[in-house]
XYZ file of C-alpha atoms in Angstrom:
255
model
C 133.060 33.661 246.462
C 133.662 30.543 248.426
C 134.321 29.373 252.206
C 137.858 28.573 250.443
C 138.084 31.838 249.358
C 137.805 33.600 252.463
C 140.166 30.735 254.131
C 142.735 32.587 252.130
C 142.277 35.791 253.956
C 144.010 34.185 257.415
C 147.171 33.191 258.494
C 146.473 29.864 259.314
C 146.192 26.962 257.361
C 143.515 24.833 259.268
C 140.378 25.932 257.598
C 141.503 25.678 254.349
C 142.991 22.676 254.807
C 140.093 21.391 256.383
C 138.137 22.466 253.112
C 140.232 20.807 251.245
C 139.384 17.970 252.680
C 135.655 17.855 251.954
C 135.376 19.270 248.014
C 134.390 17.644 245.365
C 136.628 17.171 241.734
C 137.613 20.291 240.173
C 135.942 22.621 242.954
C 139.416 23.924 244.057
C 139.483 25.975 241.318
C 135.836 27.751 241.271
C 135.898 31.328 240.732
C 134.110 34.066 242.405
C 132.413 37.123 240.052
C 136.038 38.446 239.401
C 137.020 34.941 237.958
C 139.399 34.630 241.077
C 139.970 31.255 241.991
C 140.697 30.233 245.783
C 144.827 30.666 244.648
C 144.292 34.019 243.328
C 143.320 35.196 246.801
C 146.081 33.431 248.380
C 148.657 34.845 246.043
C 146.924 38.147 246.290
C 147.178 38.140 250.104
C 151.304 36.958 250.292
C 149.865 33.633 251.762
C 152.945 31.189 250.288
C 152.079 28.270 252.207
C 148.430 28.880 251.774
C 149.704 28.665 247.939
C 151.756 25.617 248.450
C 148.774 23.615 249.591
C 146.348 24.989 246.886
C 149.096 23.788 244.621
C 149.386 20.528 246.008
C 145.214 19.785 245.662
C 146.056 20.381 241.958
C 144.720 23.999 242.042
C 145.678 25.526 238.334
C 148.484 28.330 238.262
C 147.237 29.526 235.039
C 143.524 30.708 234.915
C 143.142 34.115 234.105
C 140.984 36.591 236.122
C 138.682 38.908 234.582
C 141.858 41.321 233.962
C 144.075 38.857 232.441
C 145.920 38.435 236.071
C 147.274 34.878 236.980
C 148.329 34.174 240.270
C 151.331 35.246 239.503
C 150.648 38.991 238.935
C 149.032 38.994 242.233
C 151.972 37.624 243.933
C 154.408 39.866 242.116
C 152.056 42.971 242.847
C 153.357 43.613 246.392
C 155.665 45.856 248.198
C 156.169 42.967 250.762
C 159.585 41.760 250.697
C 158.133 38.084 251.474
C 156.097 38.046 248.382
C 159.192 36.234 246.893
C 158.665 33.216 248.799
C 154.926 33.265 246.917
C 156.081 34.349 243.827
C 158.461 31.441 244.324
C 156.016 28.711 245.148
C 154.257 29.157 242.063
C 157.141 29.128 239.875
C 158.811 26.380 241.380
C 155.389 24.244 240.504
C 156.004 25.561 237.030
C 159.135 27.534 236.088
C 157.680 27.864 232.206
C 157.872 31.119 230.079
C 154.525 31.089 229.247
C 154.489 31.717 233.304
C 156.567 33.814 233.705
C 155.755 36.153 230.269
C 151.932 35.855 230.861
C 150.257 39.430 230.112
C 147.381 40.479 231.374
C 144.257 41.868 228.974
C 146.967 45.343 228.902
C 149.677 43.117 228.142
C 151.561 43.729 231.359
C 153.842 40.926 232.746
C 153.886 39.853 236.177
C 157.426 41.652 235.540
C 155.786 45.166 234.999
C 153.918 44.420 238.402
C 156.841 44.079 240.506
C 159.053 47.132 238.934
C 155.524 49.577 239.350
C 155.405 48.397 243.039
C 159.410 48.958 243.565
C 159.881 45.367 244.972
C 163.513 45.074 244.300
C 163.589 41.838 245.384
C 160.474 40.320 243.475
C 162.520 41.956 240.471
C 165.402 40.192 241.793
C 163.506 36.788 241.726
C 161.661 36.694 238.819
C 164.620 37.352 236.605
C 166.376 35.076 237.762
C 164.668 32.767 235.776
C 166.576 32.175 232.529
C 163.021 32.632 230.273
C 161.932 36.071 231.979
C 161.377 38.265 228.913
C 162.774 41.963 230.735
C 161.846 43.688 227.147
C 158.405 42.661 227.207
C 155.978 45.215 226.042
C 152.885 46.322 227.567
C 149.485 48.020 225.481
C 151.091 50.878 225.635
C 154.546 49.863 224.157
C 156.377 50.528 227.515
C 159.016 47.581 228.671
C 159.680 46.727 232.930
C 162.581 49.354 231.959
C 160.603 52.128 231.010
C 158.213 51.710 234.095
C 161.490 51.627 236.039
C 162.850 54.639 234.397
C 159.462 56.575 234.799
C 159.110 55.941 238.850
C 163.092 56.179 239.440
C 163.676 53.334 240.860
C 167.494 53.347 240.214
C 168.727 49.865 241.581
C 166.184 48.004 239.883
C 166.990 49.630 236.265
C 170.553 48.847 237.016
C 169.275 45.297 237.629
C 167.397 44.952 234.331
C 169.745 46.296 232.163
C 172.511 43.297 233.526
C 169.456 40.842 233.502
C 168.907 42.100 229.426
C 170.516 39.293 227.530
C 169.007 40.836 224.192
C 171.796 43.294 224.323
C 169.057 46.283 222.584
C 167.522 48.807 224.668
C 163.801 49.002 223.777
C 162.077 51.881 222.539
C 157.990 52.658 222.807
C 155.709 53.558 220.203
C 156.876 56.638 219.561
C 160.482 55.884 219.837
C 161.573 56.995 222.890
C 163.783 54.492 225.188
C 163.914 54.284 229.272
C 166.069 56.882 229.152
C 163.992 59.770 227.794
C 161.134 58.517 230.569
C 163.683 58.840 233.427
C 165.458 62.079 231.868
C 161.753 63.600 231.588
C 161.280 62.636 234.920
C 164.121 64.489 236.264
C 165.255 61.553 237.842
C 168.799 62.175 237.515
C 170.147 58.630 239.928
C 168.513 57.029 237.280
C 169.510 58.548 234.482
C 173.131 57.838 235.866
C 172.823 53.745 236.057
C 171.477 54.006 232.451
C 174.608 56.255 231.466
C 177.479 53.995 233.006
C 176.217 51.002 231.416
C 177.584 50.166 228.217
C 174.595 49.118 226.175
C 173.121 52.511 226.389
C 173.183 55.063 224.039
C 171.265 58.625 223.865
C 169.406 57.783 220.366
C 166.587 59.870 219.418
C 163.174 58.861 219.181
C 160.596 59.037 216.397
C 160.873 63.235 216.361
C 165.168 63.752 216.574
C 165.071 64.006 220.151
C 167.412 62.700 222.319
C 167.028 61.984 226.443
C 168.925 65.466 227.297
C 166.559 66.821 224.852
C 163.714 65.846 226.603
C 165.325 66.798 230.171
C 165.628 70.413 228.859
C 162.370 70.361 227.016
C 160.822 69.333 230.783
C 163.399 71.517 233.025
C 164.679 68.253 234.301
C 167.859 70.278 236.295
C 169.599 67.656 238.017
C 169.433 65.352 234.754
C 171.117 68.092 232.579
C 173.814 68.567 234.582
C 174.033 64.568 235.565
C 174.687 63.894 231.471
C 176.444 66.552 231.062
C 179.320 65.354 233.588
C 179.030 62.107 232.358
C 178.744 62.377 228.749
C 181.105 65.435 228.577
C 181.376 65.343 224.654
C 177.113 65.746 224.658
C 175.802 68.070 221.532
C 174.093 70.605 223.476
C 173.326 72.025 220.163
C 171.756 69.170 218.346
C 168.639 70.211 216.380
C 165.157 67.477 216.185
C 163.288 67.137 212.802
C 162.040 70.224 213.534
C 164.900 72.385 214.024
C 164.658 72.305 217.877
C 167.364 72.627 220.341
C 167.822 71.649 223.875
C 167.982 75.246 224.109
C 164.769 75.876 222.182
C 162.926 73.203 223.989
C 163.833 74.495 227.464
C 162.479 77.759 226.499
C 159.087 76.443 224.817
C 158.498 73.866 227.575
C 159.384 70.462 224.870
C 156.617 71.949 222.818
């Protein structure tokens, strides 16, 4: 690491403006052993103005560290409700898709950052963007929606599913949509946003079973009885590949 990297760790500007100053053509953007450049640490500590100025010496917004993360990611990985004023001094230097899509060496978004951390209003930001991919897939097949679904954070699902202009609801590897993750999860606000919108459907995944399936399957109470008031017509009786039932499931723990 640098003195400029560890002028990102304070508050003030002066010493890393004062750096700034004094380096030499293409040093703003050295990188310590993690590959971190000087605006890495800076988004990585919520320092927006800190970011601005990096910006401004021509710092580059899009080296990758040695996981894949831009600044970006760092930015968007906070629970700080003023990471949006980072998150939005690096996009307003370049609002690009290739931005705001990058993945990481697991093929998670700066997206999937923000929804795992349960920044609503990082969520909020980034999708605001016309070219923010919401369906974009990880390594392991799983969309911002699933991660949402899976950690029950309710208001942001509801605010992916109106920011989803592809008007599909994604499914992972093995079939299964957002829904099964927050039905398995017993997360039963959740599985209520996903129920009142309109897009969303109960399909089955890749073995005939359905999100109430999978709620019985993992005792998921207050998601039973959530779809069954809201989908009153449900087929408690519906059978996987297998010959399975709700029923069955329950009793076998979804084995």
């Amino acid at each position: 690491m640098t003195p400029l990297h560890l002028a990102t760790r304070h508050p003030s500007q002066k010493a890393l403006a004062l750096l700034l100053k004094h380096i030499g053509p293409g040093e703003v953007d050295t990188q310590d052993k993690n590959k971190q450049t000087a605006l890495h640490w800076s988004a990585f500590y919520n320092r927006p103005e800190h970011v601005r100025l990096l910006i401004k010496h021509d710092s580059n917004i899009g080296i990758p560290d040695s996981e894949g993360k831009i600044p970006l990611h760092w930015a968007a990985h906070s629970q700080e409700q003023s990471a949006t004023q980072t998150v939005r001094c690096i996009l307003e230097a370049a609002p690009t898709e290739s931005l705001l899509n990058w993945q990481d060496y697991e093929g998670r978004t700066p997206l999937h950052f923000a929804v795992a951390d349960g920044n609503e209003a990082v969520v909020e930001v980034l999708t605001s963007y016309g070219g923010c991919n919401v369906t974009a897939y990880d390594n392991l097949f799983r969309t911002p929606l699933h991660w949402a679904a899976l950690l029950g954070h309710a208001k942001i699902v509801h605010l992916l599913l109106e920011r989803n202009t592809s008007g599909t609801i994604p499914s992972d590897s093995q079939g299964a949509t957002p829904l099964h993750y927050g039905a398995q999860s017993n997360n039963a606000e959740t599985v209520g946003v996903f129920l009142s919108h309109p897009s969303v459907k109960d399909e089955p995944d890749l073995e005939g079973r359905t999100a109430f399936m999978w709620a019985a399957g993992k005792g998921s109470d207050d998601v039973i009885r959530t779809m069954l008031a809201l989908t009153p017509h449900i087929d408690i009786n519906m059978a996987d590949k297998y010959g399975g039932t709700g029923e069955l499931l329950r009793n076998r723990g979804g084995n």
